[in-house]
Short mmCIF file of C-alpha atoms in Angstrom, two decimals:
data_model
loop_
_atom_site.label_atom_id
_atom_site.label_comp_id
_atom_site.label_asym_id
_atom_site.label_seq_id
_atom_site.Cartn_x
_atom_site.Cartn_y
_atom_site.Cartn_z
CA UNK A 1466 8.02 13.63 -8.65
CA UNK A 1467 4.67 14.82 -7.39
CA UNK A 1468 2.95 13.99 -4.13
CA UNK A 1469 6.07 14.36 -2.01
CA UNK A 1470 7.58 10.94 -2.61
CA UNK A 1471 10.74 11.50 -0.63
CA UNK A 1472 11.44 8.04 0.77
CA UNK A 1473 10.19 6.21 3.82
CA UNK A 1474 10.11 9.44 5.85
CA UNK A 1475 6.97 10.35 3.91
CA UNK A 1476 5.21 7.41 5.49
CA UNK A 1477 5.16 9.03 8.89
CA UNK A 1478 7.33 9.27 12.00
CA UNK A 1479 7.55 7.02 15.01
CA UNK A 1480 5.02 8.41 17.44
CA UNK A 1481 5.82 8.11 21.18
CA UNK A 1482 2.75 9.36 23.03
CA UNK A 1483 3.11 9.60 26.79
CA UNK A 1484 -0.58 9.31 27.62
CA UNK A 1485 -1.02 6.29 25.35
CA UNK A 1486 2.06 4.62 26.80
CA UNK A 1487 0.63 4.98 30.26
CA UNK A 1488 -2.68 3.44 29.17
CA UNK A 1489 -1.15 0.38 27.48
CA UNK A 1490 -0.99 -2.72 29.68
CA UNK A 1491 2.62 -3.97 30.19
CA UNK A 1492 1.54 -7.52 29.30
CA UNK A 1493 0.13 -6.36 25.95
CA UNK A 1494 3.19 -4.27 25.12
CA UNK A 1495 5.45 -7.15 26.14
CA UNK A 1496 3.54 -9.60 23.96
CA UNK A 1497 3.93 -7.33 20.93
CA UNK A 1498 7.64 -6.87 21.71
CA UNK A 1499 8.09 -10.65 21.79
CA UNK A 1500 6.19 -11.17 18.54
CA UNK A 1501 8.20 -8.47 16.76
CA UNK A 1502 11.48 -9.90 18.11
CA UNK A 1503 10.65 -13.34 16.71
CA UNK A 1504 9.72 -11.86 13.32
CA UNK A 1505 13.11 -10.18 13.22
CA UNK A 1506 14.84 -13.44 14.28
CA UNK A 1507 16.50 -11.63 17.19
CA UNK A 1508 17.52 -13.33 20.43
CA UNK A 1509 16.58 -11.73 23.72
CA UNK A 1510 20.23 -10.93 24.26
CA UNK A 1511 20.55 -9.26 20.85
CA UNK A 1512 17.46 -7.12 21.44
CA UNK A 1513 18.78 -6.18 24.87
CA UNK A 1514 22.04 -4.99 23.32
CA UNK A 1515 20.13 -2.79 20.87
CA UNK A 1516 18.00 -1.13 23.56
CA UNK A 1517 20.53 -1.09 26.40
CA UNK A 1518 18.98 -3.77 28.63
CA UNK A 1519 20.05 -7.20 29.82
CA UNK A 1520 18.62 -10.46 28.53
CA UNK A 1521 16.74 -11.02 31.81
CA UNK A 1522 15.13 -7.58 31.57
CA UNK A 1523 13.93 -8.34 28.03
CA UNK A 1524 12.41 -11.58 29.31
CA UNK A 1525 10.56 -9.65 32.02
CA UNK A 1526 9.29 -7.14 29.44
CA UNK A 1527 7.95 -9.89 27.19
CA UNK A 1528 6.31 -11.64 30.14
CA UNK A 1529 4.61 -8.43 31.26
CA UNK A 1530 6.58 -8.25 34.52
CA UNK A 1531 8.48 -5.12 33.53
CA UNK A 1532 6.94 -2.00 32.04
CA UNK A 1533 8.53 -0.33 29.01
CA UNK A 1534 8.89 3.35 29.87
CA UNK A 1535 7.93 6.21 27.56
CA UNK A 1536 11.61 6.94 26.95
CA UNK A 1537 12.35 3.30 26.10
CA UNK A 1538 9.51 2.87 23.61
CA UNK A 1539 11.25 4.59 20.65
CA UNK A 1540 14.37 2.46 21.25
CA UNK A 1541 12.32 -0.74 21.18
CA UNK A 1542 10.41 0.41 18.08
CA UNK A 1543 13.60 1.23 16.18
CA UNK A 1544 15.33 -2.02 17.18
CA UNK A 1545 12.30 -4.06 16.16
CA UNK A 1546 11.51 -2.13 12.97
CA UNK A 1547 7.98 -1.24 14.05
CA UNK A 1548 6.16 1.93 15.08
CA UNK A 1549 5.61 2.97 18.66
CA UNK A 1550 1.91 2.98 17.79
CA UNK A 1551 2.20 -0.72 16.95
CA UNK A 1552 3.81 -1.55 20.31
CA UNK A 1553 1.05 0.38 22.07
CA UNK A 1554 -1.66 -1.41 20.13
CA UNK A 1555 -2.85 1.74 18.38
CA UNK A 1556 -4.38 1.53 14.89
CA UNK A 1557 -1.83 1.81 12.11
CA UNK A 1558 -2.29 1.38 8.38
CA UNK A 1559 -0.83 -2.01 7.34
CA UNK A 1560 1.40 -0.56 4.61
CA UNK A 1561 2.71 2.07 7.02
CA UNK A 1562 3.47 -0.53 9.67
CA UNK A 1563 5.23 -2.79 7.16
CA UNK A 1564 7.26 0.11 5.78
CA UNK A 1565 8.56 0.89 9.26
CA UNK A 1566 9.48 -2.74 9.82
CA UNK A 1567 11.28 -2.88 6.47
CA UNK A 1568 13.05 0.44 7.05
CA UNK A 1569 14.25 -0.84 10.40
CA UNK A 1570 15.50 -4.15 9.01
CA UNK A 1571 19.13 -4.50 10.05
CA UNK A 1572 19.80 -7.87 8.44
CA UNK A 1573 22.26 -8.65 5.64
CA UNK A 1574 21.87 -6.44 2.59
CA UNK A 1575 19.82 -3.91 4.51
CA UNK A 1576 20.46 -1.15 1.98
CA UNK A 1577 20.04 -3.14 -1.24
CA UNK A 1578 17.93 -1.95 -4.14
CA UNK A 1579 15.25 -4.61 -3.61
CA UNK A 1580 14.53 -3.16 -0.20
CA UNK A 1581 14.47 0.39 -1.53
CA UNK A 1582 12.08 -0.65 -4.31
CA UNK A 1583 9.78 -2.34 -1.80
CA UNK A 1584 9.72 0.84 0.29
CA UNK A 1585 8.76 2.84 -2.81
CA UNK A 1586 5.88 0.49 -3.52
CA UNK A 1587 4.63 0.60 0.06
CA UNK A 1588 4.79 4.37 -0.05
CA UNK A 1589 2.75 4.50 -3.26
CA UNK A 1590 0.23 2.05 -1.81
CA UNK A 1591 -0.18 4.22 1.28
CA UNK A 1592 -0.66 7.41 -0.75
CA UNK A 1593 -3.15 5.89 -3.18
CA UNK A 1594 -5.16 4.11 -0.47
CA UNK A 1595 -5.63 7.39 1.42
CA UNK A 1596 -7.06 9.18 -1.61
CA UNK A 1597 -9.12 6.63 -3.53
CA UNK A 1598 -10.79 3.34 -2.79
CA UNK A 1599 -8.50 0.46 -3.73
CA UNK A 1600 -9.41 -3.18 -4.13
CA UNK A 1601 -7.73 -5.57 -1.69
CA UNK A 1602 -5.54 -8.49 -2.67
CA UNK A 1603 -7.41 -11.77 -2.35
CA UNK A 1604 -6.67 -15.40 -3.12
CA UNK A 1605 -8.97 -17.39 -5.39
CA UNK A 1606 -10.80 -20.42 -3.92
CA UNK A 1607 -8.11 -22.65 -5.44
CA UNK A 1608 -5.38 -20.47 -3.96
CA UNK A 1609 -7.05 -20.58 -0.55
CA UNK A 1610 -7.09 -24.38 -0.66
CA UNK A 1611 -3.34 -24.38 -1.32
CA UNK A 1612 -2.80 -21.94 1.55
CA UNK A 1613 -4.89 -24.12 3.85
CA UNK A 1614 -2.76 -27.17 3.08
CA UNK A 1615 0.49 -25.25 3.51
CA UNK A 1616 -0.51 -23.71 6.83
CA UNK A 1617 -2.14 -26.73 8.39
CA UNK A 1618 -0.67 -30.02 7.21
CA UNK A 1619 2.75 -28.51 6.40
CA UNK A 1620 2.95 -26.03 9.27
CA UNK A 1621 5.65 -27.90 11.19
CA UNK A 1622 9.26 -27.14 10.28
CA UNK A 1623 10.87 -30.16 8.54
CA UNK A 1624 13.29 -32.14 10.68
CA UNK A 1625 15.36 -33.77 7.92
CA UNK A 1626 16.43 -32.96 4.39
CA UNK A 1627 14.26 -35.74 2.95
CA UNK A 1628 11.24 -34.43 4.85
CA UNK A 1629 11.91 -30.90 3.57
CA UNK A 1630 12.07 -32.16 -0.01
CA UNK A 1631 8.92 -34.26 0.39
CA UNK A 1632 6.98 -31.34 1.84
CA UNK A 1633 8.11 -28.97 -0.92
CA UNK A 1634 7.18 -31.48 -3.62
CA UNK A 1635 3.79 -32.14 -2.05
CA UNK A 1636 2.96 -28.45 -1.90
CA UNK A 1637 4.02 -27.96 -5.53
CA UNK A 1638 1.94 -30.91 -6.71
CA UNK A 1639 -1.12 -29.70 -4.77
CA UNK A 1640 -0.64 -26.21 -6.23
CA UNK A 1641 -0.56 -27.58 -9.77
CA UNK A 1642 -3.61 -29.75 -9.06
CA UNK A 1643 -5.73 -27.01 -7.46
CA UNK A 1644 -4.81 -24.44 -10.12
CA UNK A 1645 -5.37 -27.03 -12.90
CA UNK A 1646 -1.89 -26.49 -14.33
CA UNK A 1647 -1.27 -30.05 -15.50
CA UNK A 1648 2.38 -30.88 -16.13
CA UNK A 1649 3.08 -28.06 -18.54
CA UNK A 1650 5.23 -24.96 -18.30
CA UNK A 1651 3.93 -21.92 -16.43
CA UNK A 1652 3.22 -18.90 -18.61
CA UNK A 1653 2.66 -15.55 -16.90
CA UNK A 1654 4.16 -16.47 -13.53
CA UNK A 1655 3.82 -13.01 -11.87
CA UNK A 1656 0.19 -12.84 -13.00
CA UNK A 1657 -0.50 -16.35 -11.72
CA UNK A 1658 0.93 -15.47 -8.28
CA UNK A 1659 -1.10 -12.26 -8.06
CA UNK A 1660 -4.33 -13.79 -9.35
CA UNK A 1661 -4.44 -16.95 -7.26
CA UNK A 1662 -2.62 -15.99 -4.06
CA UNK A 1663 -3.28 -12.26 -3.65
CA UNK A 1664 0.45 -11.46 -3.55
CA UNK A 1665 1.64 -8.34 -5.37
CA UNK A 1666 4.65 -8.96 -7.64
CA UNK A 1667 7.14 -6.31 -8.76
CA UNK A 1668 10.05 -6.80 -11.17
CA UNK A 1669 12.85 -4.28 -11.71
CA UNK A 1670 16.53 -4.22 -12.72
CA UNK A 1671 17.89 -3.94 -9.17
CA UNK A 1672 21.45 -5.20 -9.54
CA UNK A 1673 22.84 -8.42 -8.13
CA UNK A 1674 22.94 -7.56 -4.43
CA UNK A 1675 19.71 -9.43 -3.75
CA UNK A 1676 17.77 -11.93 -5.82
CA UNK A 1677 14.43 -11.25 -4.24
CA UNK A 1678 12.50 -10.00 -1.27
CA UNK A 1679 9.23 -11.19 0.26
CA UNK A 1680 7.12 -9.09 2.61
CA UNK A 1681 4.07 -10.58 4.22
CA UNK A 1682 2.02 -9.60 7.23
CA UNK A 1683 -1.37 -8.23 8.10
CA UNK A 1684 -2.81 -6.62 4.96
CA UNK A 1685 0.47 -6.75 3.01
CA UNK A 1686 1.89 -9.41 0.67
CA UNK A 1687 4.60 -8.38 -1.78
CA UNK A 1688 7.38 -10.11 -3.73
CA UNK A 1689 10.12 -8.05 -5.40
CA UNK A 1690 12.69 -9.63 -7.76
CA UNK A 1691 15.65 -8.25 -9.69
CA UNK A 1692 15.54 -8.64 -13.47
CA UNK A 1693 19.30 -8.13 -13.79
CA UNK A 1694 19.46 -11.92 -13.54
CA UNK A 1695 18.43 -14.28 -16.35
CA UNK A 1696 14.72 -14.86 -16.92
CA UNK A 1697 15.08 -18.40 -15.60
CA UNK A 1698 16.81 -17.18 -12.46
CA UNK A 1699 14.03 -14.63 -11.87
CA UNK A 1700 11.31 -17.28 -12.22
CA UNK A 1701 13.01 -19.52 -9.66
CA UNK A 1702 13.33 -16.54 -7.30
CA UNK A 1703 9.61 -15.75 -7.63
CA UNK A 1704 8.52 -19.31 -6.86
CA UNK A 1705 11.05 -19.58 -4.02
CA UNK A 1706 9.67 -16.43 -2.38
CA UNK A 1707 6.10 -17.60 -3.01
CA UNK A 1708 6.99 -20.76 -1.09
CA UNK A 1709 8.02 -18.67 1.92
CA UNK A 1710 4.66 -16.89 1.79
CA UNK A 1711 2.54 -20.02 1.35
CA UNK A 1712 4.30 -21.79 4.20
CA UNK A 1713 3.79 -18.77 6.45
CA UNK A 1714 7.47 -18.10 7.15
CA UNK A 1715 7.53 -16.36 10.57
CA UNK A 1716 9.73 -13.58 9.20
CA UNK A 1717 7.71 -10.73 7.77
CA UNK A 1718 10.75 -9.41 5.88
CA UNK A 1719 12.66 -12.04 3.87
CA UNK A 1720 15.52 -10.35 2.02
CA UNK A 1721 17.58 -12.92 0.10
CA UNK A 1722 20.59 -13.26 -2.12
CA UNK A 1723 21.58 -16.50 -3.85
CA UNK A 1724 23.72 -17.58 -0.88
CA UNK A 1725 20.64 -17.26 1.37
CA UNK A 1726 18.36 -19.15 -1.00
CA UNK A 1727 20.75 -22.09 -1.23
CA UNK A 1728 21.84 -22.04 2.40
CA UNK A 1729 22.16 -25.32 4.28
CA UNK A 1730 18.85 -24.71 6.03
CA UNK A 1731 15.85 -27.03 6.00
CA UNK A 1732 13.33 -24.22 5.52
CA UNK A 1733 15.24 -23.03 2.44
CA UNK A 1734 15.54 -26.58 1.10
CA UNK A 1735 11.78 -26.98 1.44
CA UNK A 1736 10.96 -23.85 -0.57
CA UNK A 1737 13.62 -24.75 -3.14
CA UNK A 1738 11.95 -28.14 -3.59
CA UNK A 1739 8.60 -26.38 -3.96
CA UNK A 1740 10.05 -24.00 -6.57
CA UNK A 1741 11.71 -26.80 -8.53
CA UNK A 1742 8.63 -29.02 -8.69
CA UNK A 1743 6.26 -26.13 -9.40
CA UNK A 1744 8.34 -24.85 -12.31
CA UNK A 1745 9.52 -28.23 -13.59
CA UNK A 1746 7.06 -31.05 -12.77
CA UNK A 1747 8.61 -34.49 -13.08
CA UNK A 1748 5.95 -35.74 -15.49
CA UNK A 1749 6.54 -32.78 -17.80
CA UNK A 1750 10.30 -33.31 -17.80
CA UNK A 1751 10.00 -37.05 -18.53
CA UNK A 1752 7.47 -36.42 -21.31
CA UNK A 1753 9.76 -33.90 -23.00
CA UNK A 1754 12.79 -36.15 -22.68
CA UNK A 1755 10.75 -39.03 -24.11
CA UNK A 1756 9.91 -37.38 -27.44
CA UNK A 1757 13.09 -35.34 -27.72
CA UNK A 1758 15.84 -37.80 -26.86
CA UNK A 1759 14.31 -41.17 -26.09
CA UNK A 1760 14.29 -40.46 -22.37
CA UNK A 1761 18.02 -39.66 -22.21
CA UNK A 1762 19.51 -36.44 -20.88
CA UNK A 1763 21.65 -34.87 -23.59
CA UNK A 1764 23.07 -31.39 -24.03
CA UNK A 1765 20.37 -30.63 -26.58
CA UNK A 1766 17.57 -31.88 -24.33
CA UNK A 1767 18.94 -29.79 -21.45
CA UNK A 1768 18.77 -26.63 -23.54
CA UNK A 1769 15.28 -27.55 -24.75
CA UNK A 1770 14.09 -28.07 -21.16
CA UNK A 1771 15.56 -24.71 -20.08
CA UNK A 1772 13.64 -23.06 -22.90
CA UNK A 1773 10.39 -24.96 -22.37
CA UNK A 1774 10.10 -24.37 -18.63
CA UNK A 1775 11.84 -20.98 -18.59
CA UNK A 1776 14.49 -21.96 -16.05
CA UNK A 1777 18.22 -21.55 -15.56
CA UNK A 1778 20.70 -24.37 -16.07
CA UNK A 1779 21.44 -24.46 -12.33
CA UNK A 1780 17.75 -24.83 -11.45
CA UNK A 1781 17.20 -27.51 -14.09
CA UNK A 1782 20.19 -29.55 -12.97
CA UNK A 1783 19.01 -29.24 -9.37
CA UNK A 1784 15.70 -30.79 -10.38
CA UNK A 1785 17.32 -33.49 -12.54
CA UNK A 1786 19.51 -34.50 -9.59
CA UNK A 1787 16.39 -34.83 -7.44
CA UNK A 1788 14.92 -37.08 -10.15
CA UNK A 1789 18.17 -39.11 -10.30
CA UNK A 1790 18.53 -38.33 -14.01
CA UNK A 1791 21.98 -36.78 -13.60
CA UNK A 1792 24.68 -37.41 -11.03
CA UNK A 1793 26.28 -34.68 -8.93
CA UNK A 1794 29.49 -35.15 -10.93
CA UNK A 1795 27.69 -34.73 -14.25
CA UNK A 1796 25.92 -31.66 -12.89
CA UNK A 1797 29.19 -30.06 -11.85
CA UNK A 1798 30.72 -30.75 -15.26
CA UNK A 1799 27.79 -29.09 -17.03
CA UNK A 1800 27.88 -26.09 -14.69
CA UNK A 1801 31.58 -25.66 -15.48
CA UNK A 1802 30.81 -25.84 -19.21
CA UNK A 1803 28.40 -22.94 -18.73
CA UNK A 1804 24.84 -22.32 -19.84
CA UNK A 1805 25.88 -19.84 -22.55
CA UNK A 1806 28.15 -22.37 -24.21
CA UNK A 1807 25.41 -25.02 -24.19
CA UNK A 1808 22.79 -22.64 -25.57
CA UNK A 1809 25.19 -21.42 -28.28
CA UNK A 1810 25.74 -25.02 -29.43
CA UNK A 1811 22.02 -25.79 -29.54
CA UNK A 1812 20.48 -22.41 -30.34
CA UNK A 1813 17.80 -23.97 -32.55
CA UNK A 1814 15.92 -25.25 -29.49
CA UNK A 1815 16.38 -22.03 -27.48
CA UNK A 1816 14.91 -19.15 -29.52
CA UNK A 1817 14.42 -16.87 -26.49
CA UNK A 1818 17.39 -18.00 -24.42
CA UNK A 1819 15.30 -17.65 -21.25
CA UNK A 1820 17.88 -19.54 -19.25
CA UNK A 1821 20.69 -17.08 -19.94
CA UNK A 1822 19.29 -13.70 -20.97
CA UNK A 1823 18.26 -10.94 -18.57
CA UNK A 1824 15.43 -8.76 -19.91
CA UNK A 1825 15.86 -6.05 -17.23
CA UNK A 1826 12.14 -5.39 -17.43
CA UNK A 1827 10.04 -3.31 -15.06
CA UNK A 1828 6.73 -4.69 -13.84
CA UNK A 1829 4.58 -2.99 -11.22
CA UNK A 1830 1.94 -4.93 -9.27
CA UNK A 1831 -1.15 -4.92 -11.51
CA UNK A 1832 -3.58 -4.19 -8.68
CA UNK A 1833 -1.58 -1.21 -7.45
CA UNK A 1834 -0.85 0.11 -10.95
CA UNK A 1835 -4.52 -0.03 -11.90
CA UNK A 1836 -5.54 1.88 -8.77
CA UNK A 1837 -2.81 4.49 -9.27
CA UNK A 1838 -3.76 5.09 -12.91
CA UNK A 1839 -7.42 5.55 -11.97
CA UNK A 1840 -6.42 7.93 -9.17
CA UNK A 1841 -4.23 9.95 -11.54
CA UNK A 1842 -6.99 10.18 -14.16
CA UNK A 1843 -9.41 11.43 -11.52
CA UNK A 1844 -6.76 13.90 -10.27
CA UNK A 1845 -6.62 12.41 -6.78
CA UNK A 1846 -2.87 11.86 -7.13
CA UNK A 1847 -0.21 13.33 -9.37
CA UNK A 1848 1.26 11.49 -12.33
CA UNK A 1849 4.49 11.16 -10.33
CA UNK A 1850 2.89 8.29 -8.40
CA UNK A 1851 2.42 6.33 -11.63
CA UNK A 1852 5.94 7.31 -12.74
CA UNK A 1853 7.32 5.81 -9.52
CA UNK A 1854 5.49 2.55 -10.14
CA UNK A 1855 6.68 2.29 -13.73
CA UNK A 1856 10.14 3.71 -12.97
CA UNK A 1857 9.73 6.22 -15.79
CA UNK A 1858 10.15 9.96 -16.09
CA UNK A 1859 7.10 12.09 -15.33
CA UNK A 1860 6.97 13.61 -18.81
CA UNK A 1861 4.71 14.13 -21.83
CA UNK A 1862 5.27 10.57 -23.06
CA UNK A 1863 4.01 9.16 -19.77
CA UNK A 1864 1.04 11.55 -19.81
CA UNK A 1865 0.14 10.33 -23.31
CA UNK A 1866 0.38 6.68 -22.22
CA UNK A 1867 -1.55 7.05 -18.97
CA UNK A 1868 -3.97 9.95 -19.21
CA UNK A 1869 -5.47 9.43 -22.63
CA UNK A 1870 -8.70 7.40 -22.53
CA UNK A 1871 -8.32 3.77 -23.51
CA UNK A 1872 -10.31 2.55 -26.48
CA UNK A 1873 -12.89 -0.04 -25.58
CA UNK A 1874 -13.31 -3.29 -27.50
CA UNK A 1875 -16.80 -4.71 -27.92
CA UNK A 1876 -17.59 -8.23 -29.05
#
C-alpha cells in the first residue's frame, strides 16, 4: 500500500532527549508517570518490576522526590505504553500518543486483531491529519447533556450490584430521552454513536479473540468491534463499549472479550445494564409482548424481540431476567436449546436473523473515511490509505469507486 503504512513503527519512535529530560521538573514527570500507571491499571510494584525499581522508588518518582534519569525514561515509556515526549510534557499529536499507548498495552489479548485494526486506524488518522485539514469529532448538544450526566452524577463507582444496575438503567433512559429515541429499536447504531457522541466506530471481521475495543483519551475516541459475531452480539458490544466511554472509564485502552464483558465486576455490570436498557427499553419490550402474545414470553415472542431490537438471545434473556419476565432456570433452558433452533422454528418473525447471523461487514469511521477520500482525490495521500480503511485491495475497482466524481442530486 502507498504512503508507507508499515505498522505502528510508521507513527514515530520513542524519543529520549537528554536536554529535554534535564529541563523537565521531577514532580511533573512523576505526576505523568502516576497518571499513566493508573490508566494501565498497574500497581506500583508491577511498574517497578517492569523498569527494574522497587515499589518505594516508584512511589518517590510519582511524588517528585526521585528524578527519572535519561537512561530510565525509555524503560518507563515502554512499560507505560506512552512516548518519552509525553512523560517530558512535550507536544505530541493525540493519535500518535494513543498509538504508542496501545502498542505498549501488555494486557490480555495484546496481539488480537481488534488491537491491530485500531493501530491501523490511528496510523491512517495521523497520516491524513498531517496532509489535509480534518474535521474533529464532536458530540451534539444532546450527546453533551448525556456526557454531563454520566461524568457528574454517575462519576462514582457503584458499590453494589443493585446500584450498578440502577446507574446503567438511568444512563440508558437519559440517553433515549435526550436523543429523542422513544422506546423503539435503534437503527443505524454506529452512525448514532458517531453523530451524537463524537466517537469513531469501526467494524471488521476480526475473529473471536476479542469482542470489542474502546480507546478514549485526549483528542481520540474510537470503538472497534468484530463482525465475526452475530449482528446482535455486535450491537451489544458497541453499546457496552459506548458505556465505558460515557462513564469516563479511567482506562484509555479497554480491550475486551466476552469473559471480560461479563466479568463479576461492578463497572462491567453497570455498562451491561446501560447496553441492555439502551438496546431493549422495558416499555418497548412490554409493548411488543402485549400485541404479539398477550404479554406472555413465548418462544415466538422471543424470536420476534431478537429481530425487532437486533439483539442476541443471550442479551435478550439478560434483559428479560432484569425485568423479572423469565427466571434464571428458564433462561438457562432456552440458552441450552440454542438461538438457531428457536429461530428455525419461528423463521416467519425473523426475516434477517439478526440474532444469529454474522454479516462480517467492514465499516470505517465515516469522519475518517470522508477525510481520506477527499485527501486521495486531491492527491495529498495515496489510494492505499483509503484501501486500508476499507480493507480492500488498492486496485482499479477501488480507483473507480473512490476517484470518480460523485453525481450530485438537486431537489
